[in-house]
Coordinates of C-alpha atoms in Angstrom, one line a residue:
X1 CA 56.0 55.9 -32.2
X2 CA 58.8 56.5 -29.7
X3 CA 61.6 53.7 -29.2
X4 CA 59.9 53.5 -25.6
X5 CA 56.4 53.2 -27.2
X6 CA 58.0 50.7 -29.7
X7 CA 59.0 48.6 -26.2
X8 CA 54.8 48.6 -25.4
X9 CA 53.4 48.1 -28.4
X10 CA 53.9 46.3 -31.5
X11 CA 52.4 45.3 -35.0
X12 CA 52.7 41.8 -36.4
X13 CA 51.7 40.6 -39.4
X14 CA 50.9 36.7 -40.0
X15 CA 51.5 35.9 -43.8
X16 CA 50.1 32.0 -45.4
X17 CA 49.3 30.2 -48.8
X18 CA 46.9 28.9 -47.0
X19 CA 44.5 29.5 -43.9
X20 CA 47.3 30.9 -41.7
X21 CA 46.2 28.7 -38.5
X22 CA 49.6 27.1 -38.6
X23 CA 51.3 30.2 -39.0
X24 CA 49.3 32.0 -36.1
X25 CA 49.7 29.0 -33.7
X26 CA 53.4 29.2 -33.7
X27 CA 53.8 32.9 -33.6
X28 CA 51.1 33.2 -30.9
X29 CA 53.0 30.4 -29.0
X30 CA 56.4 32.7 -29.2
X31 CA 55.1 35.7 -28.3
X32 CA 53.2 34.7 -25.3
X33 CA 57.4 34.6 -23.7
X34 CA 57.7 38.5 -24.4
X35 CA 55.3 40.0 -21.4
X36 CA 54.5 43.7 -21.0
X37 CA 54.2 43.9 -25.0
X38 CA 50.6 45.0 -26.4
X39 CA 50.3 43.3 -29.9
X40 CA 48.4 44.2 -33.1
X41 CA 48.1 41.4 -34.9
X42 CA 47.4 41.4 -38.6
X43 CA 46.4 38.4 -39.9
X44 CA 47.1 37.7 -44.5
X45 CA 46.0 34.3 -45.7
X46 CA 45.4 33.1 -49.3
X47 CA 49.1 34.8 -50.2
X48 CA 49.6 33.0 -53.1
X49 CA 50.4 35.6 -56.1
X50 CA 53.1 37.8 -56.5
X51 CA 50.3 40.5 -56.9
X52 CA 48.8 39.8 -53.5
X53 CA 52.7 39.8 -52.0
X54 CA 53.3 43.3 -53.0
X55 CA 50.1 44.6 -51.8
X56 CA 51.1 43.0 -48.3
X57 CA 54.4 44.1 -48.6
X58 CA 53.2 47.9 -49.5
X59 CA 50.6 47.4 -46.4
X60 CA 53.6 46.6 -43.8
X61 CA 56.4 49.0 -44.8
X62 CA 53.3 52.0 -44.4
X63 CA 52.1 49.9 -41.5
X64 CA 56.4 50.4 -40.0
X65 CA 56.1 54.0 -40.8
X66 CA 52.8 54.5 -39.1
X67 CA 54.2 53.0 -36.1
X68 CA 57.6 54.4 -36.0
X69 CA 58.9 50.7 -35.5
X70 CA 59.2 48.0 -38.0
X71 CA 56.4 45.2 -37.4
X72 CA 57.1 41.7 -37.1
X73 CA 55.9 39.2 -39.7
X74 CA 55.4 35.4 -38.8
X75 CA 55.3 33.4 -42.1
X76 CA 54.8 29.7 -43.6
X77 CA 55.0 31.1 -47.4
X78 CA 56.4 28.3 -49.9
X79 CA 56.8 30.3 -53.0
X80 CA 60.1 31.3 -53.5
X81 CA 58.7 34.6 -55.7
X82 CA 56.4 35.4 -53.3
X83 CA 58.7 35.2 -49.9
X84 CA 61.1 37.2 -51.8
X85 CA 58.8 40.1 -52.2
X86 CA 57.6 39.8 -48.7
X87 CA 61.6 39.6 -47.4
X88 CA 61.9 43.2 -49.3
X89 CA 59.7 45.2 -47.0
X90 CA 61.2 46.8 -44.1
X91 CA 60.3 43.8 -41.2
X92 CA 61.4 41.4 -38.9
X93 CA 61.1 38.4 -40.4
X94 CA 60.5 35.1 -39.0
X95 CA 59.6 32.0 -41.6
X96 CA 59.0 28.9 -40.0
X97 CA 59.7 27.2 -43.8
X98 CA 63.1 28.6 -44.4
X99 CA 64.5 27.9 -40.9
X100 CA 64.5 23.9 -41.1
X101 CA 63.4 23.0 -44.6
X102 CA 67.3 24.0 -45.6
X103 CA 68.6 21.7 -43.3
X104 CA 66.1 18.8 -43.4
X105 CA 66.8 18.5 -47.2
X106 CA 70.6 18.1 -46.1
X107 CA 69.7 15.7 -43.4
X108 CA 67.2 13.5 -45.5
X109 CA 69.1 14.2 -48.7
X110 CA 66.5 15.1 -51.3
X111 CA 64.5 18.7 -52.2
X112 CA 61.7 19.5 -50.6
X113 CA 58.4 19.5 -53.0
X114 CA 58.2 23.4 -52.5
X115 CA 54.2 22.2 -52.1
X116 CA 52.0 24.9 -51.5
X117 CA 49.0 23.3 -48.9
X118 CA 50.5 19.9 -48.1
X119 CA 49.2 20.4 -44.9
X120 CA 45.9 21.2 -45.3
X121 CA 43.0 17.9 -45.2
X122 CA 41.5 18.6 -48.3
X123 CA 44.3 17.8 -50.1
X124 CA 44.4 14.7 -49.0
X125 CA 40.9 13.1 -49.6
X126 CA 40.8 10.4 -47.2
X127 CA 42.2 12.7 -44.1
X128 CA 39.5 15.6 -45.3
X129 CA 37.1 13.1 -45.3
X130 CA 37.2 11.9 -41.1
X131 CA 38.0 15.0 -40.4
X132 CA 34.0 15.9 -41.5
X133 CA 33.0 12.6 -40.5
X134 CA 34.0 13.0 -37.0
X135 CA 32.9 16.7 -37.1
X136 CA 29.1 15.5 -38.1
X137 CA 29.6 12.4 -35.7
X138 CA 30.3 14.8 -32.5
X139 CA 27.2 17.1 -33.9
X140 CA 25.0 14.0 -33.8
X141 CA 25.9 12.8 -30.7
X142 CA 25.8 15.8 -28.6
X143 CA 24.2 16.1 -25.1
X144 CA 22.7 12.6 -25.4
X145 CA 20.6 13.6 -28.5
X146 CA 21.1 10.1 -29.6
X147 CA 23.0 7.0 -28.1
X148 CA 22.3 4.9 -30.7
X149 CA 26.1 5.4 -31.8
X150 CA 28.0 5.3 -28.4
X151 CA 29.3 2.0 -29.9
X152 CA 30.9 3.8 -32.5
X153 CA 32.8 6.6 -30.3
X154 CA 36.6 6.3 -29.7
X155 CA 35.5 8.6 -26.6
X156 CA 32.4 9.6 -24.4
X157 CA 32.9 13.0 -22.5
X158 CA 30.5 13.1 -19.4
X159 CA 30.0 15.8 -17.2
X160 CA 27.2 18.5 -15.9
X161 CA 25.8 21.0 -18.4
X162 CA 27.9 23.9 -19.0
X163 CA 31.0 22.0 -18.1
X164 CA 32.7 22.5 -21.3
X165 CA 31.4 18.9 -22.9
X166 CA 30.0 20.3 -26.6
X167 CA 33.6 22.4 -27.8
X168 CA 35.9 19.9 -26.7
X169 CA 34.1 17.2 -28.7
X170 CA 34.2 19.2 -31.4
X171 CA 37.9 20.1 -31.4
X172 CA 38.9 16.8 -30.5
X173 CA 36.6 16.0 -34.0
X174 CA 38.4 18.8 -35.7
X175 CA 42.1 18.4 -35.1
X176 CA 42.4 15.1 -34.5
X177 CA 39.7 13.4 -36.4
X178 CA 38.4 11.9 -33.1
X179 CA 35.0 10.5 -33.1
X180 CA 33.7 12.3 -29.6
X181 CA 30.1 11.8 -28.2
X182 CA 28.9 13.4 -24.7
X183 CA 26.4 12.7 -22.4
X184 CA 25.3 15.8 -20.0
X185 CA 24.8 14.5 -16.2
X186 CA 21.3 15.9 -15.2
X187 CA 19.7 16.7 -12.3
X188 CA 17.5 13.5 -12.7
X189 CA 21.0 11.2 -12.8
X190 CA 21.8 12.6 -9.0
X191 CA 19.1 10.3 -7.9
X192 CA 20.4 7.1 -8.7
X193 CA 23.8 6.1 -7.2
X194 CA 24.9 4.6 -9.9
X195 CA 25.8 5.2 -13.6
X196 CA 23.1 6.3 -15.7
X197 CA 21.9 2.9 -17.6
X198 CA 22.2 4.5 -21.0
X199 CA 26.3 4.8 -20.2
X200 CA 26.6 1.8 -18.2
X201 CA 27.8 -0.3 -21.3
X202 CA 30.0 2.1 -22.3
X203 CA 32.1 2.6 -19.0
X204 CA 35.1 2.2 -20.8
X205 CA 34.9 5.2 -22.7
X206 CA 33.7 7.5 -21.1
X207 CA 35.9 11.0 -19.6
X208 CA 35.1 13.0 -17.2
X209 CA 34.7 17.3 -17.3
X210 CA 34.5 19.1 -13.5
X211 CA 34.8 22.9 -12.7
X212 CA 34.7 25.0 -10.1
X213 CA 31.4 25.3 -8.3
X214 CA 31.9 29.6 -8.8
X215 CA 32.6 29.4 -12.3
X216 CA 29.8 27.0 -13.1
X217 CA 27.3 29.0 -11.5
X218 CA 29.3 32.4 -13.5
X219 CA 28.8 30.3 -16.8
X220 CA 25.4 29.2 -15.9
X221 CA 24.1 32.7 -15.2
X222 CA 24.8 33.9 -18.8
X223 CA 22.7 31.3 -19.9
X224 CA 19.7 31.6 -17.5
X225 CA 20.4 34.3 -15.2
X226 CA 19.0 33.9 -11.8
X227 CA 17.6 30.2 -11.9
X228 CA 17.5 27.8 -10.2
X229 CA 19.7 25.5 -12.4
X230 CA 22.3 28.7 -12.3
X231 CA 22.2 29.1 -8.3
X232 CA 25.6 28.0 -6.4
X233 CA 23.5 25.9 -4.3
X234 CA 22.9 23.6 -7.3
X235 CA 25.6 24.0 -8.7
X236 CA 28.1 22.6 -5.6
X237 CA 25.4 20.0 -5.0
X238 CA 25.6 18.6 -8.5
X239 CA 29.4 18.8 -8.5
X240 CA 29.8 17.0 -4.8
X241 CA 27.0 14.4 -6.6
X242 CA 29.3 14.4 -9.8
X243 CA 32.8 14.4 -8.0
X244 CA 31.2 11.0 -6.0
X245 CA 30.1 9.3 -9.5
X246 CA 33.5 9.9 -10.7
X247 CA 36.0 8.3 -7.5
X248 CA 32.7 5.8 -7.3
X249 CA 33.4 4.2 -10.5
X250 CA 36.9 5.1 -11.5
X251 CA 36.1 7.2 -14.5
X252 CA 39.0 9.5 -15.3
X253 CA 38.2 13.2 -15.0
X254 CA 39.7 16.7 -15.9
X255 CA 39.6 19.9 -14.4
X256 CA 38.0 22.6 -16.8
X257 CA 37.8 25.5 -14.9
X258 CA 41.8 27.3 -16.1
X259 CA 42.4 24.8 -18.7
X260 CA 42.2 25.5 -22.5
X261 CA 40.1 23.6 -24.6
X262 CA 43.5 22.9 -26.4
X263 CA 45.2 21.8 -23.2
X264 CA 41.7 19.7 -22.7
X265 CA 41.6 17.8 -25.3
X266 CA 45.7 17.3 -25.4
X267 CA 45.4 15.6 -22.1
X268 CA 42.4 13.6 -22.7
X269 CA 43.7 12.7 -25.7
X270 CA 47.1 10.9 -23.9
X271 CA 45.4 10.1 -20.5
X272 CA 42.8 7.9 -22.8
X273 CA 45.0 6.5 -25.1
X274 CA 43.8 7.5 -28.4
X275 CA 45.9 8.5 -31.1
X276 CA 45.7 11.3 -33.2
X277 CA 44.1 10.0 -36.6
X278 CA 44.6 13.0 -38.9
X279 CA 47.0 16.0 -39.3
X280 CA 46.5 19.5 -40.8
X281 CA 45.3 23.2 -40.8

């Protein structure tokens, strides 16, 4: 691969103890600022043996040879043995670890535990334990399958169907331990002008989901390709009735259409309120 090639296109390898979601996230997040780049992203978790860190260190020196350019490696490796092997091979290195853990021992003034999975739930049985809780609890309360537990919810996301309700319950559930529920506004709703009566007592939870009439109906087609439910015509008339409901009775709402279900759930998450309850991979 030529040093212009090398400009275009790059390999990079993400290296973990663990899952490697931590490790992915941040190196995803920095190479999103270097544009006209095409990556290859090679993805190593469970790295926890000498033995496994010679095999990945073999696979990216042939990997730079292959290429003609040295790949980049994103890493969150604790073992001292293990990052040393890695640190051989001919790479760019970048571990998240080794840049503050050095100087957050000297700030705190003590050693690091050198912990392999500290972050991850399971090892910490109460934390592992919401986290599947609130999982189950946004499974059993989705689409209005049951409101029997809309007393329990920390949050009630409302909206039309296809408007992005299900996934962001369960990543709110997920990473943040949040006990979601959802109730899907239905055709049926648009004909009373008021809250439907199986929300009513629970005004003060509920969020609101909108999109773009043209992307609902885009989203809507997939499902059930030219229907009536999927038609622009019913989809702008039960947005305009949804969009009404929402300024009617003052129930905070969020624009789905370009917004990441990340992004989604961050900003519901601070525009509610509601703290994060748990921390982890």
């Amino acid at each position: 691969m030529s040093t212009e090639t090398c400009k275009k296109q790059r390999t990079v390898f993400y290296l973990s103890d663990r899952t490697g979601i931590t490790v992915e996230t941040l190196g995803h997040s920095l190479l999103t600022q270097f544009d006209g780049i095409k990556w290859r992203k090679i993805s190593i978790p469970f790295l926890d043996s000498e033995e496994k860190a010679k095999a990945a260190a073999d696979q990216i020196n042939l990997t730079g040879k292959q290429d003609g350019c040295r790949p980049l490696v994103f890493s969150t490796l604790i073992d001292p043995a293990v990052r040393s092997l890695i640190e051989r091979a001919d790479c760019a290195i970048y571990d998240f670890f080794e840049s503050f853990i050095d100087s957050m021992e000297k700030e705190l003034g003590q050693q690091s535990s050198h912990a392999i999975g500290r972050s991850h739930g399971v090892n910490n049985n109460a934390s592992y334990t919401k986290r599947i809780a609130a999982v189950n609890f946004a499974q059993t309360n989705d689409d209005g399958i049951s409101a029997k537990s809309f007393a329990e919810a920390d949050i009630i996301l409302v909206g039309v169907s296809r408007s992005g309700k299900t996934p962001t319950c369960l990543y709110l559930a997920l990473q943040y331990g949040i006990y979601a529920a959802n109730y899907p506004l239905t055709e049926e709703d648009m004909d009373s002008s008021s809250l439907p009566s199986i929300i009513k007592p629970f005004k003060n939870k509920l969020f609101g989901l909108t999109i773009t009439a043209e992307q609902l109906h885009k989203i809507r087609q997939e499902r059930k390709p030219n229907s009536r439910y999927s038609s622009l015509n019913q989809c702008q008339q039960e947005l305009q009735w949804q969009q009404s409901l929402y300024q009617r009775e003052k129930i905070p709402y969020i624009d789905t259409t370009a917004t990441s279900i990340e992004e989604m759930a961050t900003t519901i998450l601070n525009r509610s309120g509601l703290k994060r309850q748990l921390y982890g991979e």
